[in-house]
Tab-separated table of C-alpha atoms in Angstrom:
chain	number	residue	atom	x	y	z
B	27	MET	CA	-1.955	-73.885	49.054
B	28	ASP	CA	-2.764	-71.104	46.399
B	29	ALA	CA	0.255	-71.264	44.141
B	30	ARG	CA	-0.809	-72.325	40.500
B	31	ILE	CA	1.102	-72.712	37.203
B	32	ILE	CA	-1.301	-71.727	34.443
B	33	ILE	CA	-0.117	-73.469	31.089
B	34	HIS	CA	-1.198	-72.345	27.506
B	35	TYR	CA	-1.063	-73.894	24.092
B	36	SER	CA	-1.831	-72.523	20.749
B	37	GLU	CA	-1.306	-74.938	17.808
B	38	ILE	CA	-3.145	-77.836	19.730
B	39	ALA	CA	-6.186	-75.566	19.746
B	40	THR	CA	-6.653	-75.844	16.129
B	41	LYS	CA	-6.668	-79.528	16.232
B	42	GLY	CA	-10.466	-79.980	16.119
B	43	LYS	CA	-11.811	-83.292	16.771
B	44	ASN	CA	-8.262	-84.572	17.527
B	45	ARG	CA	-7.671	-81.971	20.087
B	46	ALA	CA	-8.202	-84.023	23.160
B	47	TYR	CA	-5.444	-86.402	21.912
B	48	PHE	CA	-2.866	-83.618	21.682
B	49	GLU	CA	-4.009	-82.119	25.117
B	50	ASN	CA	-3.591	-85.384	26.666
B	51	ALA	CA	-0.273	-85.921	25.153
B	52	LEU	CA	0.782	-82.657	26.523
B	53	VAL	CA	-0.343	-83.179	30.069
B	54	LYS	CA	1.576	-86.507	29.881
B	55	ARG	CA	4.815	-84.573	29.022
B	56	ILE	CA	4.153	-81.842	31.578
B	57	ARG	CA	3.730	-84.678	34.328
B	58	GLN	CA	6.969	-86.087	33.281
B	59	ALA	CA	8.666	-82.419	33.469
B	60	VAL	CA	7.067	-81.635	36.904
B	61	GLY	CA	7.749	-85.240	38.413
B	62	GLY	CA	6.256	-85.530	41.998
B	63	GLN	CA	6.243	-81.661	42.428
B	64	ALA	CA	2.922	-80.747	41.316
B	65	GLN	CA	-0.590	-82.135	40.165
B	66	VAL	CA	-1.465	-81.521	36.550
B	67	TYR	CA	-4.909	-81.197	35.257
B	68	LYS	CA	-6.672	-79.962	32.263
B	69	ARG	CA	-9.172	-77.119	32.548
B	70	TYR	CA	-11.090	-75.286	29.982
B	71	GLY	CA	-8.504	-74.660	27.127
B	72	ARG	CA	-5.556	-74.555	29.641
B	73	ILE	CA	-3.531	-76.919	31.639
B	74	VAL	CA	-3.150	-76.065	35.365
B	75	CYS	CA	-0.274	-77.289	37.723
B	76	VAL	CA	-0.768	-77.072	41.684
B	77	PRO	CA	2.756	-77.334	43.117
B	78	HIS	CA	3.230	-79.207	46.406
B	79	ASP	CA	4.562	-77.682	49.409
B	80	HIS	CA	8.118	-79.087	48.866
B	81	ALA	CA	8.305	-78.027	45.212
B	82	ASP	CA	11.008	-75.754	43.918
B	83	PRO	CA	9.585	-73.106	41.859
B	84	GLN	CA	12.640	-72.298	39.805
B	85	ARG	CA	13.053	-75.957	38.722
B	86	LEU	CA	9.548	-76.192	37.673
B	87	ARG	CA	10.043	-73.087	35.712
B	88	ASP	CA	13.229	-74.460	34.130
B	89	ASN	CA	11.740	-77.669	33.059
B	90	LEU	CA	8.679	-76.366	31.658
B	91	LYS	CA	10.397	-73.929	29.457
B	92	ARG	CA	11.714	-76.985	27.643
B	93	VAL	CA	8.349	-78.811	27.034
B	94	PRO	CA	7.441	-78.824	23.439
B	95	GLY	CA	3.674	-77.991	22.978
B	96	ILE	CA	3.721	-75.172	25.731
B	97	ALA	CA	3.270	-71.749	24.030
B	98	HIS	CA	3.481	-69.979	27.426
B	99	PHE	CA	3.001	-70.413	31.184
B	100	SER	CA	2.668	-68.351	34.164
B	101	MET	CA	3.623	-68.825	37.786
B	102	GLY	CA	0.304	-67.439	39.532
B	103	VAL	CA	-2.076	-68.091	42.334
B	104	ALA	CA	-5.878	-69.086	42.505
B	105	ALA	CA	-8.500	-67.207	44.256
B	106	PRO	CA	-12.138	-68.041	45.240
B	107	LYS	CA	-14.744	-66.983	42.421
B	108	ASP	CA	-15.639	-63.889	44.340
B	109	VAL	CA	-14.717	-60.280	43.518
B	110	GLU	CA	-13.574	-59.085	46.810
B	111	ALA	CA	-11.347	-62.050	47.183
B	112	ILE	CA	-10.066	-61.569	43.717
B	113	LYS	CA	-9.048	-57.897	44.774
B	114	GLU	CA	-7.118	-59.106	47.880
B	115	LYS	CA	-5.429	-62.033	46.086
B	116	ALA	CA	-4.419	-59.600	43.232
B	117	ALA	CA	-2.857	-57.037	45.624
B	118	GLU	CA	-1.075	-59.903	47.428
B	119	LEU	CA	0.541	-61.090	44.203
B	120	LEU	CA	1.672	-57.606	42.809
B	121	ARG	CA	3.171	-56.701	46.035
B	122	GLN	CA	6.028	-59.119	44.868
B	123	SER	CA	6.684	-57.171	41.888
B	124	GLU	CA	8.444	-53.696	41.075
B	125	PHE	CA	6.334	-51.542	38.923
B	126	ALA	CA	4.836	-47.882	38.416
B	127	THR	CA	2.021	-48.491	36.208
B	128	PHE	CA	-0.317	-51.411	35.522
B	129	GLY	CA	-3.342	-52.728	33.653
B	130	VAL	CA	-5.886	-55.430	34.151
B	131	ARG	CA	-7.114	-57.934	31.755
B	132	THR	CA	-9.806	-60.373	32.509
B	133	ASN	CA	-11.159	-63.489	30.697
B	134	ARG	CA	-14.384	-64.859	32.206
B	135	SER	CA	-14.928	-68.408	30.668
B	136	ASP	CA	-17.539	-69.115	33.240
B	137	LYS	CA	-20.421	-66.873	31.681
B	138	THR	CA	-22.630	-67.588	34.565
B	139	PHE	CA	-20.652	-65.439	36.828
B	140	PRO	CA	-22.714	-62.302	37.528
B	141	VAL	CA	-20.042	-59.662	37.047
B	142	ASN	CA	-18.697	-59.344	33.451
B	143	SER	CA	-15.181	-59.165	32.332
B	144	ASN	CA	-14.790	-55.346	31.865
B	145	GLU	CA	-16.513	-54.746	35.341
B	146	ILE	CA	-14.089	-57.180	37.241
B	147	SER	CA	-11.092	-55.433	35.402
B	148	ARG	CA	-12.572	-52.063	36.564
B	149	GLN	CA	-13.198	-52.977	40.242
B	150	VAL	CA	-9.921	-54.897	40.711
B	151	GLY	CA	-7.905	-51.989	39.006
B	152	GLY	CA	-9.475	-49.409	41.164
B	153	TYR	CA	-8.686	-51.299	44.323
B	154	LEU	CA	-5.070	-52.197	43.441
B	155	ALA	CA	-4.490	-48.307	42.504
B	156	ALA	CA	-5.815	-47.259	45.739
B	157	THR	CA	-4.116	-50.145	47.805
B	158	LEU	CA	-0.682	-50.061	46.227
B	159	ASP	CA	-0.600	-46.455	45.257
B	160	LYS	CA	0.059	-47.346	41.588
B	161	LYS	CA	-1.119	-45.712	38.366
B	162	VAL	CA	-3.418	-47.369	35.817
B	163	ASN	CA	-2.182	-47.488	32.445
B	164	LEU	CA	-4.092	-49.569	29.635
B	165	THR	CA	-1.722	-48.644	26.625
B	166	ARG	CA	1.742	-49.511	27.696
B	167	PRO	CA	1.739	-50.365	31.490
B	168	ASP	CA	4.818	-51.660	33.252
B	169	LEU	CA	3.003	-54.916	34.319
B	170	TRP	CA	-0.370	-56.600	33.163
B	171	LEU	CA	-2.428	-58.218	35.887
B	172	PHE	CA	-4.326	-61.441	33.986
B	173	ILE	CA	-7.354	-62.611	35.562
B	174	GLU	CA	-8.971	-65.866	34.319
B	175	LEU	CA	-12.315	-66.558	35.729
B	176	THR	CA	-12.878	-70.423	35.192
B	177	HIS	CA	-15.678	-72.665	36.306
B	178	ARG	CA	-13.561	-73.926	39.060
B	179	GLU	CA	-11.450	-71.114	40.516
B	180	THR	CA	-10.075	-67.579	39.605
B	181	LEU	CA	-6.332	-67.702	38.165
B	182	LEU	CA	-4.173	-64.719	38.625
B	183	TYR	CA	-0.722	-64.069	37.105
B	184	SER	CA	1.433	-61.176	35.817
B	185	GLU	CA	4.059	-62.750	33.726
B	186	LYS	CA	3.984	-64.897	30.678
B	187	ILE	CA	7.031	-67.307	30.289
B	188	PRO	CA	7.539	-68.315	26.600
B	189	GLY	CA	7.662	-72.203	25.966
B	190	PRO	CA	8.995	-73.633	22.714
B	191	GLY	CA	5.332	-73.827	21.248
B	192	GLY	CA	4.713	-76.667	18.566
B	193	LEU	CA	3.345	-79.914	19.513
B	194	PRO	CA	4.226	-82.520	22.270
B	195	VAL	CA	6.867	-85.084	21.710
B	196	GLY	CA	5.601	-88.337	20.244
B	197	VAL	CA	2.372	-87.140	18.741
B	198	SER	CA	3.931	-87.319	15.252
B	199	GLY	CA	5.919	-90.675	15.879
B	200	LYS	CA	9.561	-91.692	16.011
B	201	VAL	CA	12.383	-90.600	13.921
B	202	VAL	CA	16.100	-91.143	13.729
B	203	ALA	CA	18.555	-88.179	13.997
B	204	SER	CA	22.023	-88.047	12.735
B	205	LEU	CA	24.156	-86.554	15.385
B	206	SER	CA	27.530	-85.362	14.188
B	207	GLY	CA	28.469	-83.346	16.933
B	208	GLY	CA	28.527	-79.962	15.110
B	209	ILE	CA	26.227	-76.800	15.717
B	210	ASP	CA	23.483	-77.947	13.039
B	211	SER	CA	22.500	-81.520	13.942
B	212	PRO	CA	21.464	-80.987	17.469
B	213	VAL	CA	19.324	-77.847	16.414
B	214	ALA	CA	17.793	-80.204	13.670
B	215	ALA	CA	16.712	-82.715	16.278
B	216	TRP	CA	15.435	-80.011	18.634
B	217	MET	CA	13.265	-78.572	15.821
B	218	MET	CA	11.689	-81.931	15.004
B	219	MET	CA	10.886	-82.485	18.811
B	220	LYS	CA	9.038	-79.176	18.419
B	221	ARG	CA	7.042	-81.045	15.795
B	222	GLY	CA	6.101	-83.794	18.026
B	223	CYS	CA	8.739	-86.344	16.964
B	224	GLU	CA	10.414	-88.666	19.526
B	225	ILE	CA	14.065	-88.558	18.534
B	226	ILE	CA	16.307	-91.529	18.518
B	227	PHE	CA	19.966	-90.399	18.040
B	228	GLY	CA	22.580	-92.029	15.837
B	229	HIS	CA	26.195	-90.957	15.773
B	230	ILE	CA	28.963	-92.225	13.664
B	231	ARG	CA	31.920	-92.249	15.878
B	232	ASN	CA	35.135	-90.552	14.640
B	233	GLU	CA	37.805	-93.359	15.357
B	234	THR	CA	40.665	-91.211	14.271
B	235	GLN	CA	40.160	-88.863	17.156
B	236	PHE	CA	40.649	-89.753	21.021
B	237	ALA	CA	37.197	-91.790	21.959
B	238	GLY	CA	36.885	-90.239	25.391
B	239	ALA	CA	36.494	-86.646	24.668
B	240	ALA	CA	34.529	-87.476	21.389
B	241	VAL	CA	31.906	-89.560	23.273
B	242	SER	CA	31.794	-87.069	26.081
B	243	LYS	CA	30.632	-84.146	23.880
B	244	ILE	CA	27.974	-86.472	22.004
B	245	GLU	CA	26.592	-87.469	25.391
B	246	ASN	CA	26.449	-84.004	26.652
B	247	LEU	CA	24.514	-82.987	23.593
B	248	VAL	CA	22.193	-85.863	23.938
B	249	SER	CA	21.627	-85.116	27.827
B	250	THR	CA	20.692	-81.322	26.877
B	251	LEU	CA	18.282	-82.627	24.467
B	252	ALA	CA	16.816	-85.106	26.464
B	253	ARG	CA	15.559	-82.555	28.794
B	254	SER	CA	12.813	-81.880	26.265
B	255	GLN	CA	11.927	-85.452	25.725
B	256	ARG	CA	12.777	-86.777	29.156
B	257	ARG	CA	14.374	-89.821	27.726
B	258	ALA	CA	16.650	-90.534	24.994
B	259	LYS	CA	18.286	-93.379	23.058
B	260	LEU	CA	21.892	-92.841	21.591
B	261	TYR	CA	23.410	-95.232	19.218
B	262	ILE	CA	27.197	-95.104	18.611
B	263	PHE	CA	28.214	-96.733	15.441
B	264	PRO	CA	31.972	-98.123	14.932
B	265	PHE	CA	32.420	-96.826	11.603
B	266	GLY	CA	36.271	-97.667	11.114
B	267	ASP	CA	36.036	-100.708	8.806
B	268	ILE	CA	33.577	-98.925	6.624
B	269	GLN	CA	35.817	-95.932	6.359
B	270	ARG	CA	38.907	-97.974	5.213
B	271	HIS	CA	36.620	-99.741	2.752
B	272	ILE	CA	35.687	-96.474	1.259
B	273	ILE	CA	39.114	-95.142	1.099
B	274	ALA	CA	40.314	-98.299	-0.638
B	275	PHE	CA	37.668	-98.467	-3.364
B	276	VAL	CA	36.358	-94.616	-3.903
B	277	PRO	CA	38.442	-91.874	-5.595
B	278	ALA	CA	38.985	-89.063	-2.916
B	279	LYS	CA	36.682	-86.670	-4.857
B	280	GLU	CA	33.627	-88.868	-4.289
B	281	ARG	CA	34.224	-90.298	-0.912
B	282	MET	CA	32.309	-87.822	0.919
B	283	ILE	CA	29.309	-88.663	-0.855
B	284	VAL	CA	29.776	-92.350	-0.543
B	285	TYR	CA	30.279	-91.945	3.126
B	286	ARG	CA	26.983	-90.078	3.561
B	287	ARG	CA	25.156	-92.596	1.700
B	288	CYS	CA	26.471	-95.293	3.868
B	289	MET	CA	25.564	-93.177	6.724
B	290	MET	CA	22.131	-92.998	5.592
B	291	ARG	CA	21.803	-96.692	5.014
B	292	LEU	CA	22.829	-97.306	8.622
B	293	LEU	CA	20.286	-94.593	9.866
B	294	ASN	CA	17.705	-96.275	7.940
B	295	MET	CA	18.584	-100.037	9.269
B	296	LEU	CA	18.463	-98.325	12.892
B	297	ALA	CA	15.013	-96.794	11.908
B	298	GLU	CA	13.802	-100.424	10.930
B	299	GLN	CA	14.972	-101.800	14.183
B	300	GLU	CA	13.252	-98.953	16.252
B	301	GLY	CA	10.161	-98.393	14.272
B	302	ALA	CA	10.991	-94.866	13.144
B	303	GLY	CA	9.383	-93.489	10.218
B	304	ALA	CA	11.979	-90.936	8.955
B	305	ILE	CA	15.394	-89.766	9.042
B	306	VAL	CA	16.431	-86.267	10.335
B	307	THR	CA	19.690	-84.474	9.087
B	308	GLY	CA	21.312	-81.054	9.934
B	309	ASP	CA	21.599	-80.173	6.259
B	310	SER	CA	21.377	-76.301	5.170
B	311	LEU	CA	21.282	-75.848	1.663
B	312	GLY	CA	24.416	-74.738	0.253
B	313	GLN	CA	26.464	-74.601	3.473
B	314	VAL	CA	28.902	-77.083	2.896
B	315	ALA	CA	29.912	-79.178	-0.323
B	316	SER	CA	27.731	-82.205	0.687
B	317	GLN	CA	24.644	-79.806	0.791
B	318	THR	CA	24.424	-78.918	-2.732
B	319	LEU	CA	21.122	-79.775	-4.475
B	320	ASP	CA	22.701	-82.198	-6.518
B	321	ASN	CA	24.792	-83.942	-3.716
B	322	MET	CA	21.742	-83.909	-1.356
B	323	ARG	CA	19.704	-85.706	-4.048
B	324	CYS	CA	22.336	-88.343	-4.324
B	325	ILE	CA	22.737	-88.871	-0.578
B	326	GLN	CA	19.234	-89.105	0.223
B	327	ALA	CA	18.570	-91.523	-2.571
B	328	ALA	CA	20.160	-94.118	-0.331
B	329	SER	CA	17.193	-93.737	2.211
B	330	GLU	CA	14.173	-95.805	2.011
B	331	ARG	CA	12.435	-93.353	4.482
B	332	PRO	CA	11.462	-89.683	4.103
B	333	VAL	CA	14.764	-87.544	4.898
B	334	LEU	CA	13.871	-84.276	6.946
B	335	ALA	CA	16.181	-81.526	6.987
B	336	PRO	CA	14.376	-78.932	9.103
B	337	LEU	CA	17.533	-76.388	8.722
B	338	VAL	CA	17.413	-76.475	4.956
B	339	GLY	CA	16.440	-72.724	4.501
B	340	LEU	CA	18.331	-71.186	7.475
B	341	ASN	CA	21.667	-69.593	7.575
B	342	LYS	CA	24.454	-70.353	9.970
B	343	ASP	CA	23.820	-67.216	12.155
B	344	GLU	CA	20.137	-68.365	12.549
B	345	ILE	CA	21.001	-71.797	13.288
B	346	ILE	CA	23.591	-70.582	15.867
B	347	ALA	CA	20.757	-68.386	17.494
B	348	ILE	CA	18.689	-71.468	18.109
B	349	ALA	CA	21.635	-73.623	19.289
B	350	GLU	CA	22.294	-70.817	22.102
B	351	GLN	CA	18.514	-70.985	22.972
B	352	VAL	CA	18.202	-74.597	23.124
B	353	GLY	CA	21.543	-74.668	25.382
B	354	THR	CA	23.662	-76.946	22.938
B	355	TYR	CA	25.992	-74.370	21.389
B	356	GLU	CA	28.686	-74.427	23.923
B	357	ASP	CA	29.120	-78.209	23.646
B	358	SER	CA	28.842	-78.166	19.832
B	359	ILE	CA	31.905	-75.810	19.315
B	360	GLN	CA	34.150	-77.860	21.337
B	361	PRO	CA	36.734	-79.610	18.964
B	362	TYR	CA	35.605	-82.592	17.363
B	363	PRO	CA	36.065	-83.191	13.493
B	364	ASP	CA	33.300	-85.307	12.024
B	365	CYS	CA	33.943	-88.799	10.710
B	366	CYS	CA	34.277	-87.823	7.063
B	367	SER	CA	36.570	-84.734	7.690
B	368	PHE	CA	39.787	-86.488	6.682
B	369	MET	CA	38.120	-88.085	3.741
B	370	ILE	CA	37.343	-84.722	2.099
B	371	ALA	CA	39.428	-83.777	-0.934
B	372	PRO	CA	40.864	-80.369	-1.602
B	373	HIS	CA	38.302	-79.840	-4.132
B	374	PRO	CA	35.201	-82.211	-3.345
B	375	GLU	CA	32.576	-83.160	-5.596
B	376	THR	CA	29.587	-80.761	-5.547
B	377	ARG	CA	27.485	-82.075	-8.626
B	378	ALA	CA	27.624	-85.669	-7.869
B	379	ASN	CA	26.262	-88.086	-10.382
B	380	LEU	CA	23.945	-90.793	-8.774
B	381	GLU	CA	24.612	-93.520	-11.280
B	382	GLU	CA	28.369	-92.929	-11.156
B	383	ILE	CA	28.240	-93.214	-7.174
B	384	GLU	CA	26.047	-96.305	-7.570
B	385	ARG	CA	28.759	-97.879	-9.627
B	386	TYR	CA	31.537	-97.245	-7.254
B	387	GLU	CA	29.225	-98.748	-4.416
B	388	ALA	CA	28.733	-101.772	-6.853
B	389	ASN	CA	32.382	-102.575	-6.993
B	390	MET	CA	32.816	-102.325	-3.128
B	391	PRO	CA	32.672	-106.206	-1.768
B	392	GLN	CA	31.038	-106.826	1.438
B	393	LEU	CA	29.715	-103.316	1.825
B	394	ASP	CA	26.367	-104.638	2.844
B	395	GLU	CA	27.944	-107.051	5.419
B	396	LEU	CA	30.212	-104.305	6.891
B	397	LEU	CA	26.836	-102.191	7.374
B	398	ARG	CA	25.075	-105.130	9.038
B	399	GLN	CA	28.112	-105.745	11.377
B	400	CYS	CA	28.374	-102.075	12.288
B	401	LEU	CA	24.787	-101.757	13.101
B	402	GLU	CA	25.095	-104.844	15.541
B	403	GLN	CA	28.207	-103.717	17.070
B	404	ALA	CA	26.610	-100.375	17.926
B	405	GLU	CA	26.639	-99.313	21.344
B	406	LEU	CA	23.440	-98.142	23.087
B	407	ARG	CA	23.293	-95.378	25.573
B	408	LEU	CA	20.240	-94.298	27.593
B	409	PHE	CA	19.458	-91.017	28.826
B	410	SER	CA	17.100	-89.570	31.383
B	411	PRO	CA	16.544	-86.323	33.013
B	412	ARG	CA	19.694	-85.254	35.136
B	413	GLU	CA	19.564	-85.236	38.824
B	414	ASP	CA	19.129	-81.377	38.831
B	415	ASP	CA	15.561	-81.784	36.955
B	416	ALA	CA	12.424	-82.301	38.759
B	417	GLY	CA	12.335	-85.915	37.839
B	418	ASP	CA	10.877	-88.068	35.153
B	419	GLY	CA	7.331	-88.537	36.559
B	420	GLY	CA	7.163	-91.989	35.049
B	421	ASP	CA	5.024	-93.033	32.039
């Protein structure tokens, strides 16, 4: 079969002596994404998939669009390393497209081939113009035909489908991401996936709401994000006892800060259990009262691990645009107040004093024990690709 999927990366190419490690990690993730529908191999600065006869091209396309580390990919064909064969295969490929003008660009990685890149482009372009009755335009054509002449075969394609870019999931280690159910936190998790992190999700359950709808919303968000790392863990923390403890001992104006610090401690305890190296939040500087510089400093001081906030410099419109692209927006906007919404005073503290907050916490009996119990009672839910994906492809 002549069908090929030609996959290119960008950032990985800058990794020098470590490049092979990143390439192999990307190959692993691509194999998981295509499952049993294609063979995957590395070839000369690119990754090539050979779909099996039973493969669903649209399903492969949809899954590959979600794989961090892929800069772009193309659904193309292979041809023998012969100019006449390349001409015929190019004509066969372009007959499937609607266009009036075209151009040809050739990359000849096999320098032993006797015809250079410009001459290949000229000969193929002339043949296509005559055979298909189309015009050549090398400035702004309706369609570009790309020819990559490798040591093994010739690859031809005419469309570049963008991928997420970045790094393959897992090369940067594990992190624990706080998932609140709003718009921001799923986007923050997605952005850290693109930086090579494997995400473990932690959700503080809102016990003031009907649990069924709330849990369903969180599960939908994790299910969508899991399509990029293929498997995911979600821990759901029963926070009710800690909520009541905070209300009993902390003035309303400071409850939000203490709540967030307790959440930070729980996420750190989970990170210790899972071997994760950092905590991820959806904080965007100045967006809400808990996200002022003073309050973020106070909240993050409760963390023993680095706190990563990839959205810190983005505004809401920018975050929404990413959520729509990733596919989490529609679930995120479903009604679901977060766990501390009922704690917030009419005028919450925006310039928290760390020493004062720590004094409140020091006077809260059994707080450490309540946190430990909350971690022990957390519900663990496992996610893998949905049935409409290509399959997980194993490890």
